[in-house]
Short mmCIF file of C-alpha atoms in Angstrom, two decimals:
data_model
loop_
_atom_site.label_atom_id
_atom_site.label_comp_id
_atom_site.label_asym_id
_atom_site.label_seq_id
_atom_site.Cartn_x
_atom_site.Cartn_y
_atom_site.Cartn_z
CA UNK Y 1 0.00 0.00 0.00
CA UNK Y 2 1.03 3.42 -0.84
CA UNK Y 3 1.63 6.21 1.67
CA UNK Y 4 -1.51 8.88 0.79
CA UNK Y 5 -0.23 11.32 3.61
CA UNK Y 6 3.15 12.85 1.64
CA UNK Y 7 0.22 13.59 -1.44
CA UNK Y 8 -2.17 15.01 0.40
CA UNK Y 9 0.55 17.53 2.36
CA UNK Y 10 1.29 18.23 -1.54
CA UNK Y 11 -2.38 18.81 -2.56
CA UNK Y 12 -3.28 20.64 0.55
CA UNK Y 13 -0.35 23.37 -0.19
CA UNK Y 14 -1.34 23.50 -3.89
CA UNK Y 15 -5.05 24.02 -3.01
CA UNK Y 16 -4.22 27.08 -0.62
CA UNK Y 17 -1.43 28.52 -3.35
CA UNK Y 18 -4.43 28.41 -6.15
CA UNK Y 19 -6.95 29.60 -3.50
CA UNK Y 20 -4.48 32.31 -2.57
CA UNK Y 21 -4.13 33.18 -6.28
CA UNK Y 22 -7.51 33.44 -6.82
CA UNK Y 23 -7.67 35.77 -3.89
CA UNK Y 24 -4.93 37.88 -5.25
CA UNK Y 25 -6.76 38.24 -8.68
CA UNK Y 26 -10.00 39.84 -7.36
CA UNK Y 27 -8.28 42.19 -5.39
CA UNK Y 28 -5.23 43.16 -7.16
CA UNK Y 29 -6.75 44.12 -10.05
CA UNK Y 30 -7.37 48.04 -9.15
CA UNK Y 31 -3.87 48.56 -9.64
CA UNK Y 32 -3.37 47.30 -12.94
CA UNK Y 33 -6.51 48.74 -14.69
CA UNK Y 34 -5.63 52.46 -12.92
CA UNK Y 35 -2.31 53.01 -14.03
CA UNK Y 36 -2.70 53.01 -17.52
CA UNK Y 37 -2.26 55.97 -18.69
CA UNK Y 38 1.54 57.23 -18.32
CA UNK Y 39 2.49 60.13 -16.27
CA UNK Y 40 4.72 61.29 -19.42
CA UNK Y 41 1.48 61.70 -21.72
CA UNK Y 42 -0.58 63.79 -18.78
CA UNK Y 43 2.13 66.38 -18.83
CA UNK Y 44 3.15 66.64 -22.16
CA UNK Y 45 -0.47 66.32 -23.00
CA UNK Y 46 -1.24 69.41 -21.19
CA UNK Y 47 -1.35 72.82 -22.73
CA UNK Y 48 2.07 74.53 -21.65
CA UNK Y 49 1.14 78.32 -21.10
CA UNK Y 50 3.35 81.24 -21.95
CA UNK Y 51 6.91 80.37 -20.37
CA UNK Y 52 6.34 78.34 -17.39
CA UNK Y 53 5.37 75.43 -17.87
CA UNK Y 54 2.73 73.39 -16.15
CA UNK Y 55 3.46 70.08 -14.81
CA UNK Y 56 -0.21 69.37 -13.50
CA UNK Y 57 -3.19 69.61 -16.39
CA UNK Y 58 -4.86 70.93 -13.20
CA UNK Y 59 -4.97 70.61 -9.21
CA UNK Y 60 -6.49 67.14 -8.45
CA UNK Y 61 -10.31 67.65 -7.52
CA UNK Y 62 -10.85 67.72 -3.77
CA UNK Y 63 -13.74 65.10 -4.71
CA UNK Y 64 -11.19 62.51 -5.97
CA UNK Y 65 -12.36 58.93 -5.10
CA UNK Y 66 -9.77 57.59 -2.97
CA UNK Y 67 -11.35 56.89 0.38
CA UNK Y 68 -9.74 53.45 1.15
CA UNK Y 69 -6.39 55.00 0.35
CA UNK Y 70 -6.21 57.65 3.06
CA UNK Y 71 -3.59 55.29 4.73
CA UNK Y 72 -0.91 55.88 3.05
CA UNK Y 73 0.61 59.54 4.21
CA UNK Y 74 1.12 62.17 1.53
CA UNK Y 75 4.81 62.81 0.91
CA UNK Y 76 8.00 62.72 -1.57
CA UNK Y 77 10.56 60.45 -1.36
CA UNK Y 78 13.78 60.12 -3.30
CA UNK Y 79 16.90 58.08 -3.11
CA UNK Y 80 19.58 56.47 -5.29
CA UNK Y 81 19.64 53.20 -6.77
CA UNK Y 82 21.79 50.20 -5.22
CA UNK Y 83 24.09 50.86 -7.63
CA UNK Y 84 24.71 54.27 -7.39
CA UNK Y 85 23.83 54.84 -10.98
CA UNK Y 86 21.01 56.70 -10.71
CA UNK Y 87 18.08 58.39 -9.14
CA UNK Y 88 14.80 57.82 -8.32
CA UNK Y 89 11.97 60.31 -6.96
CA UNK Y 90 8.43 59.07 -5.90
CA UNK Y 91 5.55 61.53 -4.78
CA UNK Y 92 2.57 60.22 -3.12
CA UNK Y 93 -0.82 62.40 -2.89
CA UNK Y 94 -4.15 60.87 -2.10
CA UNK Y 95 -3.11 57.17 -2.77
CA UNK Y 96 -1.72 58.13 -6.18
CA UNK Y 97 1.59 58.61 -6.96
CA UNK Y 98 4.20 59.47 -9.77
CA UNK Y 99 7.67 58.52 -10.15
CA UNK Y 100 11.09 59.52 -11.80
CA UNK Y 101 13.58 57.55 -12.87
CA UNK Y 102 16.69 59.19 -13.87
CA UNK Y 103 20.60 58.50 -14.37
CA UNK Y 104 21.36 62.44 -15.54
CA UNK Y 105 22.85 61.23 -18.94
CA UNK Y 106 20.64 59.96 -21.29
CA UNK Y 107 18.11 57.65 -19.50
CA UNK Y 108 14.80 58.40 -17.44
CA UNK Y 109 11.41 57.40 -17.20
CA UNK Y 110 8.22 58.70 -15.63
CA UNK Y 111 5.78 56.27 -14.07
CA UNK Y 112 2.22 56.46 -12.58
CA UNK Y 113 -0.05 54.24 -10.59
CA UNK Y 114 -1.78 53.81 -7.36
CA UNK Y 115 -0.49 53.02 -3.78
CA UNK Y 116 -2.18 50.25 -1.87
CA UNK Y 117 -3.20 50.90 1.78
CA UNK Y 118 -0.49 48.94 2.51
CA UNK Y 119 1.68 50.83 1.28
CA UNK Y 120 2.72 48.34 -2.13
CA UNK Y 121 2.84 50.24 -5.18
CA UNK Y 122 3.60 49.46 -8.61
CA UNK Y 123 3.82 52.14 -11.05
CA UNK Y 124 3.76 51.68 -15.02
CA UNK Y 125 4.10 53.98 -18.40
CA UNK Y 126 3.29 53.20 -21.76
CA UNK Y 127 6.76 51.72 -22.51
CA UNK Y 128 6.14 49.11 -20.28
CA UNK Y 129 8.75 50.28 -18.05
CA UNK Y 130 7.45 49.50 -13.63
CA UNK Y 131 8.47 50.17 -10.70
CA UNK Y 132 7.41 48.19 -8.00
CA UNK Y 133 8.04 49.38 -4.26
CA UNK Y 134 7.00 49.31 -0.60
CA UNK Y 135 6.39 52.44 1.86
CA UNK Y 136 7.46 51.15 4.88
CA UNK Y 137 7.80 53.91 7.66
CA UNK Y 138 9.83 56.87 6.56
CA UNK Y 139 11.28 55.11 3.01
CA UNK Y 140 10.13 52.99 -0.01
CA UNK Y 141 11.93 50.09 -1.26
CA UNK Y 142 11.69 48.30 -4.58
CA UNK Y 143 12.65 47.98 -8.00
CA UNK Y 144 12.49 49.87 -11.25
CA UNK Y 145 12.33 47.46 -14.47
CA UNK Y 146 13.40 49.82 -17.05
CA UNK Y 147 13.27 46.77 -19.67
CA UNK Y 148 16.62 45.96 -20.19
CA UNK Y 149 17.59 45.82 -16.55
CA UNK Y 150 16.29 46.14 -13.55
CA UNK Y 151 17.35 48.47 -10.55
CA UNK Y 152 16.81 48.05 -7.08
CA UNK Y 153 16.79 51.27 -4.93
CA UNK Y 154 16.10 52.78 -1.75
CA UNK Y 155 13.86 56.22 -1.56
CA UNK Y 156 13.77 57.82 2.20
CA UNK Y 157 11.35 60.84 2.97
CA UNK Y 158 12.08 64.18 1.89
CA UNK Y 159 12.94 66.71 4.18
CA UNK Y 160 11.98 69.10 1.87
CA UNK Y 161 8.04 69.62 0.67
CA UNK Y 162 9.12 68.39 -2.68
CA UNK Y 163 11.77 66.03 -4.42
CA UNK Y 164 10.58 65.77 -8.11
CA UNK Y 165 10.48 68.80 -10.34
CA UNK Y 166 9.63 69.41 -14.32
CA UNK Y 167 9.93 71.55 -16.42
CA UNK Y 168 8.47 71.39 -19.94
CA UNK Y 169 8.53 74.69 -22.91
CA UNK Y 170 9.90 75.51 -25.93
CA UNK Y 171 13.25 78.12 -26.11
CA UNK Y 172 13.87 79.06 -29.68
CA UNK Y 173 12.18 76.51 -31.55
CA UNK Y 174 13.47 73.47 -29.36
CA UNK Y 175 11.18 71.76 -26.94
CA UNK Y 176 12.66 71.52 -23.81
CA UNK Y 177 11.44 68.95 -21.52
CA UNK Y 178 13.43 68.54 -17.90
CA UNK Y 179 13.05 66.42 -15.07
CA UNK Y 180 14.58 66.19 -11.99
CA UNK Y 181 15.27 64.85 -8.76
CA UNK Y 182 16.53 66.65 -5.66
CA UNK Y 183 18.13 64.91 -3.33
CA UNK Y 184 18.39 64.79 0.73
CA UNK Y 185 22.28 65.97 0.21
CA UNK Y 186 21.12 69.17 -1.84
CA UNK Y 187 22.36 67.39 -4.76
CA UNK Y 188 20.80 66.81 -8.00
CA UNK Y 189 19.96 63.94 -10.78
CA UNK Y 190 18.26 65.73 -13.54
CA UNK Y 191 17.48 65.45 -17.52
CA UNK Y 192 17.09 68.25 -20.26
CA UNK Y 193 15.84 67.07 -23.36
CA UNK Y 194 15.96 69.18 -26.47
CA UNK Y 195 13.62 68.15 -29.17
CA UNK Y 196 14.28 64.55 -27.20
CA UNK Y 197 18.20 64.80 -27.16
CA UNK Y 198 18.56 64.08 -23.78
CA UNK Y 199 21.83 65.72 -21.91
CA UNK Y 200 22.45 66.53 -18.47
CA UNK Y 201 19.92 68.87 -16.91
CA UNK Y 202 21.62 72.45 -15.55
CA UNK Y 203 20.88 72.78 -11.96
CA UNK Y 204 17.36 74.80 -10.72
CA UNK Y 205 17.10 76.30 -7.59
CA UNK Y 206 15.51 74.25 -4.80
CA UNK Y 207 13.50 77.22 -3.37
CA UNK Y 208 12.29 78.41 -6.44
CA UNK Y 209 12.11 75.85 -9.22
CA UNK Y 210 14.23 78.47 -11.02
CA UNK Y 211 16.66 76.96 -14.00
CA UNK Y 212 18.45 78.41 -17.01
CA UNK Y 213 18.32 76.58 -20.25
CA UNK Y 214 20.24 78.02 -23.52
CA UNK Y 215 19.75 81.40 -21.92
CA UNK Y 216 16.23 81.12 -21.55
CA UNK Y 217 15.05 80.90 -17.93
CA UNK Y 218 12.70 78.68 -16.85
CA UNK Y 219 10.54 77.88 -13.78
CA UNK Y 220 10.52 73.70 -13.05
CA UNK Y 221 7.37 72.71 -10.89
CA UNK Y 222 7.01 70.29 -8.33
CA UNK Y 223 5.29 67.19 -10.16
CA UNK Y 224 1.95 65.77 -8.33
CA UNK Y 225 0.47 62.80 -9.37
CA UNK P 1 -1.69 5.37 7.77
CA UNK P 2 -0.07 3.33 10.94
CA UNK P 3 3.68 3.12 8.75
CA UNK P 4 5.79 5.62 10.25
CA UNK P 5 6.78 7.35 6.58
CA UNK P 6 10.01 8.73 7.97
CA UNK P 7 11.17 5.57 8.91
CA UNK P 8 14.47 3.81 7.41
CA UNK P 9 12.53 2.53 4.70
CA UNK P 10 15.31 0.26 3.59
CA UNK P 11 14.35 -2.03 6.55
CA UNK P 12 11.29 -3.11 5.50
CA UNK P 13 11.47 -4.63 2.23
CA UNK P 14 8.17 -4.61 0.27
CA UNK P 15 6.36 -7.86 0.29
CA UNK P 16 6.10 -8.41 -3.27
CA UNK P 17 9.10 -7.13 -5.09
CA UNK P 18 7.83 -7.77 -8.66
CA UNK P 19 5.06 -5.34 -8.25
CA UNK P 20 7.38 -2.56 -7.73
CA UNK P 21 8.03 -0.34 -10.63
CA UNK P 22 11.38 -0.56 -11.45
CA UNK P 23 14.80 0.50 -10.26
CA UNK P 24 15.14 4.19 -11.88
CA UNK P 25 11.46 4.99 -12.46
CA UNK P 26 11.33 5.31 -8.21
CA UNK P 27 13.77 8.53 -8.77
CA UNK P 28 13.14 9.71 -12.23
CA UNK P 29 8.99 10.21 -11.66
CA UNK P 30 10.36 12.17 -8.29
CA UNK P 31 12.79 14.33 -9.78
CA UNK P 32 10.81 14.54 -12.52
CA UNK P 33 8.13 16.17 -10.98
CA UNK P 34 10.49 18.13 -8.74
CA UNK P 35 12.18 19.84 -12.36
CA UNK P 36 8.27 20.54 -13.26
CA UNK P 37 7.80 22.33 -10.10
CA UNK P 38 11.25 24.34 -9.73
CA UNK P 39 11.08 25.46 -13.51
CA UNK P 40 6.99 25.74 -13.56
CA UNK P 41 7.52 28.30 -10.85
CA UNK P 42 11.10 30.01 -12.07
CA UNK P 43 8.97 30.96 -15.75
CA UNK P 44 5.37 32.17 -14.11
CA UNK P 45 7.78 34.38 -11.93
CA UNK P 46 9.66 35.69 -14.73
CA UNK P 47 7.15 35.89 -17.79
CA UNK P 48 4.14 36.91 -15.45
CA UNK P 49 4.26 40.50 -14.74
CA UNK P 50 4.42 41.28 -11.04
CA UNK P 51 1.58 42.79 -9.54
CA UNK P 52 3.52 44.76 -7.35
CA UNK P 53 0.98 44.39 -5.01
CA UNK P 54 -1.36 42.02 -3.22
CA UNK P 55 -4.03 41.85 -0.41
CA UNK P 56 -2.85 42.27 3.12
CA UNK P 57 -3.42 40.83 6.35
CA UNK P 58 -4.82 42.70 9.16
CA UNK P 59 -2.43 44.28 12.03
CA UNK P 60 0.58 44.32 9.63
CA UNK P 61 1.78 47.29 8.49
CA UNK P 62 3.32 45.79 4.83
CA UNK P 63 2.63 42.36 3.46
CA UNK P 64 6.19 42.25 3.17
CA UNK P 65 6.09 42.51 7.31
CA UNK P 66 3.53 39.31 7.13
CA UNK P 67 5.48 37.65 4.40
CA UNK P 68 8.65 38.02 6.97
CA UNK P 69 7.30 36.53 9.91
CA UNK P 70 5.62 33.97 8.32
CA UNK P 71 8.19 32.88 6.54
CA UNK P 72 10.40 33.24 9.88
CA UNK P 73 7.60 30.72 11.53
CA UNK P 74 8.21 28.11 8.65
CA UNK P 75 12.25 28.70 9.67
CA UNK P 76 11.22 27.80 13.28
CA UNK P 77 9.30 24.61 12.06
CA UNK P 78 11.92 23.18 9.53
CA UNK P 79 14.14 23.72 12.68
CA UNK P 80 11.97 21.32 14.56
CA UNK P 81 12.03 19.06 11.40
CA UNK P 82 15.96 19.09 11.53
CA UNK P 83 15.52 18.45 14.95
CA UNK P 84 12.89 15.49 14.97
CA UNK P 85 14.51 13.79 12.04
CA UNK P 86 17.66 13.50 13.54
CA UNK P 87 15.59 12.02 16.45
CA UNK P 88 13.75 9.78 13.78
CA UNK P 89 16.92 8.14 12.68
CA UNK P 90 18.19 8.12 16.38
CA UNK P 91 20.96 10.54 16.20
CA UNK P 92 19.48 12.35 19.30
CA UNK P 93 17.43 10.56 21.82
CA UNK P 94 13.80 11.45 21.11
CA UNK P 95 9.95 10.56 22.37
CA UNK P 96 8.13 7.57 20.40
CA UNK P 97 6.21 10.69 18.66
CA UNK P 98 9.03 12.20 16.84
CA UNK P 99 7.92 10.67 13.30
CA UNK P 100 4.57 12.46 14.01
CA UNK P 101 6.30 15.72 15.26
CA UNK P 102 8.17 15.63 12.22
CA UNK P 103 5.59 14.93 9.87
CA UNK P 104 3.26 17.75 10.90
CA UNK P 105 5.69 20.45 11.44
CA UNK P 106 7.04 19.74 8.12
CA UNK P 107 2.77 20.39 6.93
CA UNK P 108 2.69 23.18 8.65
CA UNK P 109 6.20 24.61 7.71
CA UNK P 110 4.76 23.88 4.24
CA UNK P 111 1.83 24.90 3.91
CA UNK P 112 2.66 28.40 6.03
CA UNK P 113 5.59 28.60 3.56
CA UNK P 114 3.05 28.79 0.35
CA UNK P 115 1.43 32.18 0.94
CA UNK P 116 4.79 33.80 0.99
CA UNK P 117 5.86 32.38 -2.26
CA UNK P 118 2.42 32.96 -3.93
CA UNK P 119 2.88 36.62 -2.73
CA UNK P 120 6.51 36.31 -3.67
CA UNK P 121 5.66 35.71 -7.37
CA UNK P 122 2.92 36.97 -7.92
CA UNK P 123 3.46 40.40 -6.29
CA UNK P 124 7.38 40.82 -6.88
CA UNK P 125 8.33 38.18 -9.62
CA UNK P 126 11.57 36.50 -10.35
CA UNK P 127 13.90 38.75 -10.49
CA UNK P 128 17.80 38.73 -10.76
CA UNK P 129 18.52 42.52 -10.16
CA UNK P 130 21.53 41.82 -7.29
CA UNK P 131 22.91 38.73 -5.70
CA UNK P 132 20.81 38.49 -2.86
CA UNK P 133 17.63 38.90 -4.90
CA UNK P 134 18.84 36.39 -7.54
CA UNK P 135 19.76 33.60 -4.78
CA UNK P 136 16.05 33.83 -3.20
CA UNK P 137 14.73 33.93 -6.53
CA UNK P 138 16.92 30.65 -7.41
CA UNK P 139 16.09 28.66 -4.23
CA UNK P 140 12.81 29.68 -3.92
CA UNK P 141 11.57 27.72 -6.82
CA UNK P 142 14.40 24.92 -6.37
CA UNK P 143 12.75 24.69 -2.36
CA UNK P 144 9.40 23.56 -3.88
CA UNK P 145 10.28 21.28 -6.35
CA UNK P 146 12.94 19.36 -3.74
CA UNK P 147 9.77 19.87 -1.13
CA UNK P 148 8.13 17.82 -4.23
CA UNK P 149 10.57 15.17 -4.66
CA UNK P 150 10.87 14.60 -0.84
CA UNK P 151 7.46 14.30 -0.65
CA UNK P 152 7.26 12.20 -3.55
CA UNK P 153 10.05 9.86 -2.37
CA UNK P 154 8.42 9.38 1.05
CA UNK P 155 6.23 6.82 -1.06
CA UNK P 156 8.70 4.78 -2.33
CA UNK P 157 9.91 2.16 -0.29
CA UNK P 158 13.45 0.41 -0.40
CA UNK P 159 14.67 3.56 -0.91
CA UNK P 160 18.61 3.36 -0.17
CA UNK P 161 18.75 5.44 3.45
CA UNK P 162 21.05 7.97 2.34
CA UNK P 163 18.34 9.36 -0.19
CA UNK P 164 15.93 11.07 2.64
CA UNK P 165 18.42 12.67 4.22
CA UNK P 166 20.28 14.12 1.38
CA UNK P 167 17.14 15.41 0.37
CA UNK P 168 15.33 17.04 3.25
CA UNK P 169 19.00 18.20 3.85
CA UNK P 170 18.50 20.15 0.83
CA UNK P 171 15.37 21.50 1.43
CA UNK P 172 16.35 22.58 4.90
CA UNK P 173 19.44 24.45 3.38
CA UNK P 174 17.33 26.04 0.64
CA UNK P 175 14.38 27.38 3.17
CA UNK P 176 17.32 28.82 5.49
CA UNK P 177 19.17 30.40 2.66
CA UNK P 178 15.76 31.95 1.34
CA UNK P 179 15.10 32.81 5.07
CA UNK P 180 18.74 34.33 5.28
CA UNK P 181 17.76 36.81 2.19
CA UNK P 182 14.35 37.59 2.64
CA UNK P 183 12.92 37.82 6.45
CA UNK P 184 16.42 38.47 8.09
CA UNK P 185 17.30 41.17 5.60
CA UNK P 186 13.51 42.65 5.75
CA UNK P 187 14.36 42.55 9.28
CA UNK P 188 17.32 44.36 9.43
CA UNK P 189 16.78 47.15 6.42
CA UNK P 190 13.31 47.94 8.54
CA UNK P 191 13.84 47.00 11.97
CA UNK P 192 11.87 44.24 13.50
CA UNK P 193 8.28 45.40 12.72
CA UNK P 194 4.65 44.21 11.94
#
């Protein structure tokens, strides 16, 4: 006669990992269906007035529906990837939040998406790029997946109101589209793209938003998601 | 279910040899199965696209806190299985109830064990971004499919006696490496939290 019990130790753990994964896809399907839309479209997407340029289409209605995600705590985060390479900036507002990715040469990435009550987020843009991450106290761990690789990285709490700043307009026939993140040290990881040439971003002033492109001068604002 | 399945098997010879299937079919339907599993799991991981996210349990502040300390109580049960086997094969003097000791907190070390790795790739995926990451990643889906084959293997009989061993061995090792560089690192990049 066969032993029955090491099979049905086998079964039993199968049942509770499809039960578990049945549980998993009822619930975790807000996040996917939410983040569609990339946060690099909503700002490009929005008319840029006169010289400064607008980073927000418009200030998110008071009315938004996000009354089971009133755990998470409103805030900006940034930090540097494990391997030093680069930078990332996350803001949080109202369970929502947008994210930079940035190495201040030639790569970056904006990404949008919802935060979980429990702090999980994953955020995704149209490339298919995501970063997935966990608030946990006064920092956010997780990973970017930029497609070709993927970076792990480390984003503590901001001391100052805000960590992630754009600036999109157009100097002399060039579109200029900037991003940046600010960093607890004062430093900087930014990108100025002309026409989509991306180069190193010039450095804007932390108080003001203030930065100087090609002699124009700009005003970078805080990004919200 | 009075046999004692963690028994030296090799001591009780089956009572009608020719009905056994033969010789290499007792390991290759085993580690058959146990490739399945390990690989099965290693490609959902990698091709699915993680979720990033999935539900949480109440009183924890980050599933990642609840995957930790569950995963820390499956530690604390395969450390009672390292314990009780080495009682079932009388290396340490032990009750007449280790075999059941060991077979249920190997269950429960189990099936507590699932939920993490569910979460793990279904949430997080597998991923290879540093060292650390890629060895949970690695052993995570090796632990289930040698979890398989010991499992498996526990229904053969005649087995030679090393063959348990080596392989609950190997299970143990792979749940304590995945401990090592999930829960304990959780542990010590966030303190010991809920």
């Amino acid at each position: 006669m066969k032993r029955s019990g090491p099979l049905l130790t086998l079964l039993a753990g199968l049942l509770l990992a499809v039960f578990m994964l049945s549980l998993n896809a009822t619930t975790g399907t807000r996040s996917t269906t939410t983040g569609s839309d990339s946060a690099a479209d909503a700002v490009s997407a929005s008319p840029a007035p006169a010289v400064t340029a607008t980073v927000t289409p418009s200030e998110p209605a008071p009315s938004s529906p996000a009354p089971s995600r009133s755990a998470v705590p409103d805030g900006d985060y940034a930090g540097r990837t494990d391997d030093d390479s680069s930078a990332v900036a996350v803001t949080l507002r109202d369970g929502k939040a947008v994210a930079y990715f940035c190495d201040g040469r030639d790569q970056e990435s904006w990404l949008k998406g919802d935060v979980e009550s429990d702090g999980g987020m994953r955020l995704t843009n149209k490339k298919g790029q995501v970063l997935t991450g966990t608030l946990a106290g006064k920092r956010i761990r997780g990973t970017v997946d930029m497609g070709q690789r993927n970076y792990g990285f480390t984003a503590d709490r901001s001391l100052k109101p805000n960590a992630l700043y754009r600036a999109t307009d157009t100097v002399a026939d060039t579109e200029i589209d900037g991003g940046w993140v600010l960093l607890q040290d004062d430093s900087q990881v930014g990108i100025l793209k002309r026409d989509g040439r991306a180069s190193p971003a010039p450095r804007i002033d932390p108080e003001t938003g203030a930065v100087t492109v090609d002699g124009e001068r700009l005003t970078a604002r805080p990004v919200t998601p | 279910m009075t046999v004692d399945p963690n028994a030296a098997t090799q001591g009780f010879p089956a009572p009608n040899p020719a009905r056994r299937s033969p010789g290499a079919a007792r390991y290759l339907v085993p580690a058959l199965v146990a490739s399945a599993v390990a690989v099965g799991l290693g490609v959902y991981g990698n091709v699915h696209d993680p979720e990033g996210t999935a539900f949480n349990l109440a009183g924890f502040s980050s599933t990642s806190a609840v995957k930790s300390w569950l995963a820390t109580a499956a530690m604390g049960f395969a450390v009672v299985q390292l314990v009780s086997a080495l009682m079932v094969y009388g290396r340490l003097p032990g009750p007449s109830w280790s075999g059941v000791l060991h077979r249920w907190s190997g269950r429960i070390a189990f099936l507590v064990a699932v939920p993490v790795a569910v979460h793990c790739l279904y949430a997080l995926g597998y991923q290879t971004y540093e060292p650390r990451v890629l060895w949970h990643s690695l052993l995570g889906c090796f632990f289930f499919g040698a979890f398989s084959a010991k499992m498996l293997l526990l229904r053969s009989e005649r087995l030679p006696g090393w063959v348990l061993p080596i392989v609950g061995g190997l299970v143990f090792s792979a749940l304590t490496v995945i401990w090592l560089t999930s829960a304990l690192w959780f542990f010590r990049t966030f303190g010991v939290t809920t």
